[in-house]
Amino acid sequence: MLTSTLVALAASLSTVTAQVYKGFNYGSTNTDNSAITESQYQSDFTTAQNVVGASGFTSARLYTCIQAGTTDTYSEAFQAAINTKTSLLIGLWASGGQAGLTNEINALTAALSNFGSSLADLIVAISVGSEDLYRISPTGIENNSGVGAGPDVITDFIGQVKTAIAGTAASGKSVGHVDTWTAWVNGSNDAVISASDFIGMDAYPYFQNTMTNSIQDGYSLFFDAYDATVAAAAGKPVWVTETGWPVSGSTENDAVPSLANAQTYWDQVGCGRLFGQINTWWYTLQDAFPTTPNPSFGIVGTTLSDTPLYDLSCSGVTTSSDPIPSASVSAAIQAATAGSAQGGNVGTGQKIGSGSEAQGEEGSSAAAPAETSPASQEQSSPQQTQAPAPASEETVTSTNVETITSCSGGCHAPSAPAGSAPAGSAPAGSAPAAPAPVVTGPTTLITHTSVLPSASAVSASSCPASLSGTYEYPHLIVPVDKSQPDQQGGTSYNGTISSSISSIFNFDIPPTDAGKTCTLVFLLPEQSQLTTSAFSLSGSGGFDVAQLSSPATEQTTYNTVPSVANDLGGPSSVTPGNEYVIASGACAAGETISYEVTATGSLDLNYFQDYNPSPIGFYVTVC
Ligand SMILES: *[C@@H]1O[C@H](CO)[C@@H](O)[C@H](O)[C@H]1NC(C)=O
Ligand SMILES: *[C@@H]1O[C@H](CO)[C@@H](O)[C@H](O)[C@H]1NC(C)=O
Ligand SMILES: CC(=O)N[C@H]1CO[C@H](CO)[C@@H](O)[C@@H]1O
């Protein structure tokens, strides 16, 4: 039978290739608080596998092991999962104190002893808790999100669950935790990262209501949250445990629930970069039975049906084969004359790096959703994903000579992409490529505007070299070392360009940049112009930039660097106080583009890539 052949094939493949899971979230109660039963779970799981347009949604994330309405009877979802061959990201509710956790563990171990490997084989992983850390954060508290638990408790509970499953059929399964991205980037929660085998991240641009968060911003907001979480995750795998866009409900700042917007978000975020690439449990198949919550994220509406409310086929995903930047302007390499910080072009009043549409702006958001359902529903409600309460009220004052940015509560360090001011006054437009543990944010930033003279001879077809408008920063920097050709580059916060080390910069160009012009620039301010970054520079010479034929990964080595698609050239010498336009062309919207930067001559440059004034490093400006 064809089906069993395919299943067997899939099974044999999975021994060599890690399977990527796709599924939805499932609460334990309906919206009227009645318990979801085995037959209902079975219908849900079957529908998920058969919903028109989508395929492969064969995984379920659960919030609790306990059947609703009981003390510690195991969930009827387990039998339904076995019946439908649905894999499980099992959850234990962890905000009910030790007694609550003990009940969860009792339910899980009873199910494992009853079902044995028929249940255990379906387990992708086990999450101890869901958004517990968010609920004790200032934003969670202000929004009455319910009882949470701190990092010490979650860490202890993770240990208890690992011990509890040790002698069962689920022995050795990954045990981790699910929380909002804002909780993961909060260094006070690092013990939970250390204790976890995986990081489950919830993120909803819709709820980031102190930000510019229209559907056009959804892709960038989401992936900046994801990237910030990856940067905080100490190498642990980061899975997407909740995201989605509501089909109906209240507007949250610029975020309008609608079928069209839910469709766009599904296409750009889900189809574009999650499904089949990163383990994802979407929010959600159905949340509206028997009554429709506000907001409602369900893709099938009130009545369970194989017919979704919008097209799930991913056919709306636009892919572009245009490389960006193209080599067409590769000759437009500019090295503007160095200018002094106080001299020259001042008085524009422009806030460096404050680009209103800058990517990563959500990094400074403090969104705050309303509690979307009564406390009794918390296990099945979409849980909020917002930044911590604003850490600082930031005021930006322009003068002719300097922009003084003062942060009464302390400016956020580059390592704190979350927690900042409302979009309207955010001084910095973008989260850094990665946190810099060693760099702390000053309490007062003195930003010299126009410290970098505009490149005087930029081709008319290039975007500005400065970060005054929209720009992209690299989401991954991979150093590869000629002297250790098989060593994996991993991820770096620094750009390193020397005779033995070259660095590869990955830029994720959002689909919303379609039709725009993208310009690759390199900014190297004077040391004195840097507030939160630094660089070392010796030798003489410049660098060469090559656009690669496919994206690099953290596993890329010197020997496995993808082939060169376009050699874009580069400056023959590099000196501080300059900005360099490397190349410009049509944006490769929706694609990840890798550039490898190799030293020429004896250049030895090592810098911390940072957007904080003055920005330093490689960026793609968009216009
Ligand atoms: C950071 O995490 C700690 C521990 O969970 C919490 O007490 C604190 O409120 C969090 N800070 C923010 C700004 O969310
Ligand atoms: C990154 O660059 C900064 C500034 O030059 C330097 O202080 C730091 O040591 C570098 N880090 C690494 C890992 O190279
Ligand atoms: C601190 C914070 O962000 N609080 C939010 C709580 O939720 C409301 C909406 O319900 C927001 O307006 C607040 O900003």
XYZ file of C-alpha atoms in Angstrom, residues 70-541:
472
model
C -9.945 15.799 37.085
C -7.165 15.973 39.656
C -4.532 13.864 37.977
C -6.208 11.637 35.410
C -4.183 11.697 32.222
C -5.418 13.644 29.228
C -7.709 11.980 26.714
C -5.539 13.674 24.085
C -3.008 10.848 24.516
C -5.339 8.108 23.250
C -6.477 10.359 20.399
C -2.857 11.026 19.444
C -2.116 7.289 19.403
C -5.225 6.657 17.279
C -4.238 9.297 14.743
C -0.438 8.930 14.871
C -0.113 12.512 16.002
C 3.244 13.403 17.500
C 3.199 15.373 20.732
C 4.956 18.268 22.349
C 3.701 17.352 25.762
C 3.165 20.110 28.313
C 2.993 20.087 32.089
C 1.343 23.113 33.702
C 3.985 24.553 36.016
C 2.281 27.493 37.709
C 0.285 25.418 40.171
C 3.032 25.009 42.731
C 4.584 21.707 43.777
C 1.183 20.055 44.256
C 0.149 21.001 40.744
C 3.376 19.715 39.248
C 3.102 16.460 41.189
C -0.374 15.941 39.730
C 0.992 16.604 36.238
C 3.845 14.148 36.751
C 1.437 11.533 38.117
C -0.783 11.913 35.063
C 2.156 11.668 32.662
C 3.759 8.649 34.306
C 0.399 6.873 34.537
C -0.133 7.424 30.822
C 3.379 6.167 30.060
C 2.899 3.036 32.116
C -0.461 2.404 30.466
C 0.514 3.085 26.851
C 4.261 2.419 26.966
C 6.094 2.977 23.729
C 2.917 3.587 21.740
C 2.730 6.912 23.537
C 6.443 7.475 24.113
C 7.285 7.020 20.438
C 5.021 9.952 19.612
C 6.700 12.321 22.040
C 8.765 14.995 20.309
C 9.652 16.591 23.627
C 8.215 17.616 26.963
C 7.692 21.218 28.028
C 7.645 22.000 31.729
C 5.481 25.095 31.868
C 4.093 27.641 29.453
C 4.734 31.386 29.732
C 5.237 31.105 33.493
C 8.134 33.554 33.340
C 6.123 36.017 31.252
C 3.324 36.000 33.802
C 5.622 37.163 36.606
C 7.218 39.871 34.452
C 5.990 43.461 34.859
C 3.989 43.287 31.652
C 2.395 40.017 32.582
C 1.455 41.314 35.998
C 0.042 44.573 34.674
C -2.059 42.619 32.289
C -3.442 40.231 34.890
C -2.079 37.306 32.997
C -2.438 35.032 35.983
C -0.174 33.128 38.308
C 3.292 32.415 37.010
C 6.495 30.929 38.339
C 10.078 32.122 38.537
C 13.222 30.725 36.965
C 14.267 28.872 40.121
C 10.940 27.044 40.268
C 10.918 26.170 36.566
C 14.501 24.934 36.743
C 13.663 22.736 39.727
C 10.547 21.391 37.994
C 12.489 20.549 34.836
C 14.808 18.457 37.001
C 11.857 16.696 38.631
C 10.335 15.812 35.273
C 13.641 14.483 33.930
C 13.891 12.283 37.007
C 10.264 11.171 36.751
C 10.572 9.954 33.157
C 13.970 8.334 33.658
C 12.570 4.871 34.300
C 9.740 5.067 31.762
C 9.334 4.460 28.042
C 9.943 8.212 27.587
C 13.349 8.026 29.212
C 15.787 10.452 27.651
C 13.207 12.559 25.805
C 14.082 16.239 25.533
C 12.712 18.293 28.401
C 12.503 22.071 28.125
C 10.244 25.042 28.636
C 7.964 27.310 26.605
C 7.832 31.045 27.179
C 7.478 34.350 25.411
C 10.488 35.606 23.493
C 10.687 38.489 25.914
C 11.198 36.073 28.797
C 13.970 34.244 26.919
C 15.965 37.396 26.242
C 15.733 38.425 29.908
C 19.072 37.407 31.402
C 17.464 36.807 34.797
C 15.933 33.682 33.291
C 19.189 32.182 32.016
C 19.050 29.287 34.482
C 15.988 27.997 32.635
C 17.915 28.062 29.357
C 20.728 26.090 30.980
C 18.289 23.515 32.357
C 16.359 23.112 29.090
C 17.105 20.728 26.244
C 15.113 22.966 23.886
C 13.675 26.460 23.955
C 10.003 26.876 23.023
C 9.299 30.443 21.906
C 5.926 32.203 21.684
C 5.783 35.451 19.703
C 2.851 37.470 18.375
C 3.538 40.708 16.490
C -0.208 41.344 16.784
C 0.176 41.849 20.541
C 3.199 44.156 20.251
C 0.878 47.101 20.550
C 3.354 49.791 21.471
C 5.127 49.200 18.184
C 4.479 49.846 14.563
C 2.851 46.449 14.202
C 0.732 46.375 11.095
C 0.627 43.179 9.111
C 3.392 44.684 6.950
C 5.622 44.595 10.022
C 4.608 41.092 11.057
C 7.403 39.223 9.338
C 10.162 41.454 10.672
C 8.739 41.624 14.160
C 8.436 37.885 14.345
C 11.885 37.031 13.041
C 13.602 39.670 15.099
C 11.979 38.057 18.139
C 13.074 34.646 16.930
C 16.626 35.791 16.215
C 16.891 37.522 19.583
C 15.784 34.297 21.242
C 18.297 32.245 19.272
C 21.015 34.673 20.303
C 20.033 34.222 23.957
C 19.603 30.465 23.736
C 23.221 29.421 24.222
C 23.056 27.039 21.296
C 19.922 25.205 22.445
C 17.429 24.523 19.649
C 14.728 27.186 19.461
C 11.306 25.993 18.350
C 8.262 28.097 17.591
C 5.611 26.943 20.012
C 3.020 29.650 19.351
C 2.522 32.238 16.699
C -0.297 33.320 14.426
C -2.396 36.313 13.408
C -6.040 36.642 14.442
C -8.859 36.335 11.956
C -11.160 38.513 14.052
C -11.147 40.658 17.158
C -9.888 44.000 18.393
C -7.259 46.042 16.664
C -4.010 46.233 18.660
C -2.360 49.468 17.621
C -1.681 48.930 13.879
C -2.483 45.236 13.980
C -5.845 44.527 12.412
C -7.327 41.056 12.688
C -8.745 39.864 9.390
C -8.786 36.857 7.144
C -6.563 38.666 4.659
C -4.002 39.534 7.314
C -4.073 36.054 8.842
C -3.451 34.759 5.327
C -0.520 37.120 4.785
C 1.046 36.121 8.093
C 0.595 32.421 7.344
C 2.195 32.854 3.933
C 5.099 35.081 4.935
C 6.005 33.734 8.355
C 4.716 30.160 8.226
C 5.207 29.188 4.607
C 8.100 31.587 4.100
C 10.454 30.476 6.806
C 8.947 28.157 9.415
C 7.111 25.199 7.941
C 9.505 22.367 7.211
C 12.460 24.376 8.490
C 11.863 24.967 12.197
C 9.653 22.890 14.501
C 6.450 24.924 14.659
C 3.169 24.642 16.521
C 0.927 27.317 15.025
C -1.725 29.164 16.946
C -4.125 27.672 15.942
C -6.514 25.262 14.243
C -9.596 26.069 16.303
C -10.203 28.348 19.267
C -13.800 29.316 18.690
C -15.910 26.426 19.924
C -18.628 26.988 20.951
C -18.160 30.743 21.165
C -15.691 32.982 19.390
C -13.074 34.643 21.589
C -11.676 38.109 21.002
C -9.238 37.916 19.368
C -9.807 34.638 17.545
C -6.882 32.896 15.864
C -8.676 29.755 14.682
C -8.241 28.899 11.041
C -11.397 26.800 10.739
C -13.894 28.959 12.615
C -16.512 27.760 15.080
C -17.425 24.532 13.373
C -14.646 22.021 12.960
C -14.284 21.502 9.262
C -11.683 20.519 6.711
C -12.369 23.802 4.948
C -10.197 26.588 6.342
C -11.245 30.222 6.488
C -8.302 31.149 4.287
C -5.921 29.514 1.834
C -3.311 27.369 3.575
C -1.601 26.140 0.417
C 1.356 28.527 0.611
C 0.681 29.488 -2.993
C 0.697 33.141 -1.988
C 4.349 32.995 -1.105
C 6.344 35.139 -3.424
C 9.847 34.045 -4.087
C 12.314 36.085 -5.942
C 15.372 34.857 -7.680
C 16.881 38.309 -8.004
C 20.041 38.483 -6.018
C 20.438 41.477 -3.819
C 22.360 43.559 -4.026
C 23.068 42.729 -7.625
C 26.519 43.180 -8.927
C 25.250 45.903 -11.213
C 26.562 48.681 -9.085
C 29.420 46.733 -7.667
C 31.770 49.337 -8.993
C 30.077 51.945 -6.869
C 32.454 51.466 -4.064
C 32.664 54.599 -2.116
C 34.989 55.703 0.522
C 33.788 59.069 1.558
C 36.251 61.441 3.034
C 36.595 61.154 6.713
C 34.840 63.903 8.575
C 35.141 65.007 12.111
C 32.327 64.320 14.472
C 31.594 67.914 15.167
C 32.284 69.320 11.818
C 30.695 69.137 8.495
C 27.237 67.962 7.848
C 25.307 68.708 10.953
C 21.894 69.935 11.618
C 19.857 67.422 9.765
C 18.093 66.537 12.954
C 18.098 63.025 11.721
C 18.308 60.380 14.334
C 20.887 57.893 13.313
C 19.480 54.454 13.290
C 15.995 55.510 14.137
C 14.528 54.403 10.871
C 10.846 54.339 11.378
C 10.490 51.145 9.466
C 13.743 49.733 10.602
C 13.874 46.061 11.066
C 14.073 44.949 14.591
C 12.231 47.896 15.968
C 10.046 45.517 17.815
C 13.162 44.763 19.702
C 12.361 47.857 21.609
C 8.706 47.232 21.927
C 6.656 46.903 24.983
C 3.465 45.490 23.730
C 0.824 44.317 26.021
C -2.112 42.271 25.050
C -5.215 42.026 27.034
C -5.904 38.809 28.790
C -7.746 37.030 26.086
C -9.738 34.698 28.178
C -10.748 34.042 31.714
C -8.218 32.495 34.018
C -9.996 29.211 33.731
C -9.173 29.288 30.051
C -5.562 30.072 30.420
C -4.454 26.675 29.326
C -6.125 27.090 26.001
C -5.827 30.760 25.330
C -3.216 32.312 23.156
C -0.799 33.682 25.576
C 0.676 37.022 25.184
C 3.969 37.859 23.834
C 5.117 41.221 24.792
C 8.171 42.953 25.839
C 8.783 43.735 29.430
C 7.449 47.014 30.627
C 9.323 49.887 29.157
C 12.683 49.930 30.848
C 13.170 53.524 30.106
C 11.440 56.575 28.859
C 13.679 57.800 26.166
C 13.682 61.304 24.901
C 15.487 62.346 21.837
C 16.485 65.915 21.345
C 18.164 67.084 18.234
C 20.566 69.939 18.135
C 22.676 71.171 15.363
C 25.710 69.475 16.672
C 24.646 66.531 18.714
C 21.707 64.412 19.446
C 21.497 63.772 23.130
C 19.689 60.615 23.949
C 19.017 60.299 27.606
C 17.429 57.303 29.165
C 16.140 57.998 32.599
C 15.887 54.353 33.477
C 19.078 53.389 31.735
C 19.357 52.806 28.055
C 19.040 49.260 26.965
C 22.271 47.557 26.262
C 22.706 45.893 22.929
C 22.086 42.683 24.752
C 18.571 43.725 25.647
C 16.580 43.854 22.467
C 13.405 43.969 24.482
C 12.414 46.663 26.813
C 12.546 50.126 25.523
C 10.465 53.020 24.544
C 7.412 53.457 22.407
C 8.147 53.326 18.751
C 7.652 57.031 18.378
C 10.628 57.869 20.482
C 12.849 54.900 20.147
C 16.323 56.173 19.542
C 17.622 53.122 17.887
C 15.850 51.409 15.126
C 17.119 47.960 15.279
C 18.166 45.210 17.548
C 21.747 44.188 17.153
C 22.619 41.056 15.310
C 23.215 39.388 18.592
C 23.617 40.370 22.162
C 26.970 41.464 23.421
C 27.397 40.126 26.873
C 30.491 42.163 27.448
C 29.053 45.510 26.472
C 26.792 47.365 28.803
C 24.583 50.206 27.778
C 25.409 53.635 29.012
C 22.810 55.599 30.865
C 23.378 58.537 28.614
C 24.192 58.247 24.989
C 25.672 61.177 23.239
C 25.042 60.741 19.600
C 26.835 62.924 17.178
C 24.545 63.244 14.273
C 26.049 63.215 10.870
C 29.317 62.026 12.216
C 29.708 60.131 9.052
C 29.701 62.308 6.011
C 27.352 61.144 3.350
C 29.150 59.193 0.769
C 29.759 61.851 -1.759
C 29.618 59.829 -4.891
C 26.985 57.258 -4.176
C 25.311 56.136 -7.329
C 21.885 57.595 -7.724
C 20.519 54.102 -7.758
C 21.871 53.258 -4.300
C 20.082 53.770 -1.040
C 21.733 56.011 1.538
C 24.708 54.487 3.254
C 23.609 55.825 6.612
C 20.957 54.037 8.645
C 18.576 56.960 8.454
C 15.829 54.968 6.802
C 14.879 51.344 6.647
C 17.699 48.880 6.958
C 18.445 45.266 7.628
C 21.148 44.056 9.947
C 22.755 40.632 9.665
C 20.884 37.893 11.479
C 23.859 35.546 11.434
C 27.598 36.181 11.325
C 29.745 33.128 10.659
C 33.546 33.391 10.833
C 35.443 30.767 8.861
C 39.131 30.166 9.376
C 41.520 29.123 6.626
C 43.962 27.828 9.237
C 41.273 25.549 10.703
C 39.418 24.650 7.522
C 37.101 22.043 9.039
C 36.082 24.001 12.097
C 32.438 25.068 12.071
C 32.085 28.816 12.206
C 29.205 28.932 14.665
C 27.661 32.303 15.324
C 29.550 35.454 16.190
C 28.702 38.945 17.360
C 31.829 40.236 15.708
C 32.862 40.755 12.165
C 36.385 39.400 11.757
C 38.344 40.033 8.594
C 41.977 38.961 8.592
C 44.422 37.045 6.487
C 43.164 33.750 7.881
C 39.571 34.528 8.939
C 36.772 35.754 6.741
C 33.237 36.429 7.935
C 29.951 35.534 6.303
C 26.994 37.834 6.945
C 23.457 36.512 6.410
C 20.701 39.012 5.721
C 17.045 37.958 5.803
C 15.276 40.224 3.387
C 11.562 40.419 4.299
C 8.925 39.825 1.651
C 7.736 43.373 2.271
C 10.921 44.664 0.636
C 9.684 43.377 -2.723
C 10.116 45.989 -5.419
C 12.513 48.085 -3.347
C 16.191 48.765 -3.768
C 18.685 47.185 -1.380
C 22.198 48.502 -0.858
C 24.953 46.677 0.976
C 26.990 49.138 3.032
C 29.905 48.932 5.429
C 30.183 51.584 8.138
C 33.409 52.132 10.040
C 33.195 55.149 12.355
C 36.050 56.556 14.351
C 36.624 54.778 17.651
C 35.651 58.009 19.419
C 32.228 57.954 17.769
C 31.306 54.581 19.221
C 29.278 54.344 22.393
C 28.596 50.668 22.823
C 30.942 49.058 20.348
C 34.612 48.923 19.574
C 36.962 47.619 16.924
C 40.572 46.711 16.419
C 42.225 47.507 13.129
C 45.741 46.863 11.970
C 47.592 46.151 8.801
C 46.726 47.769 5.556
C 44.508 46.786 2.734
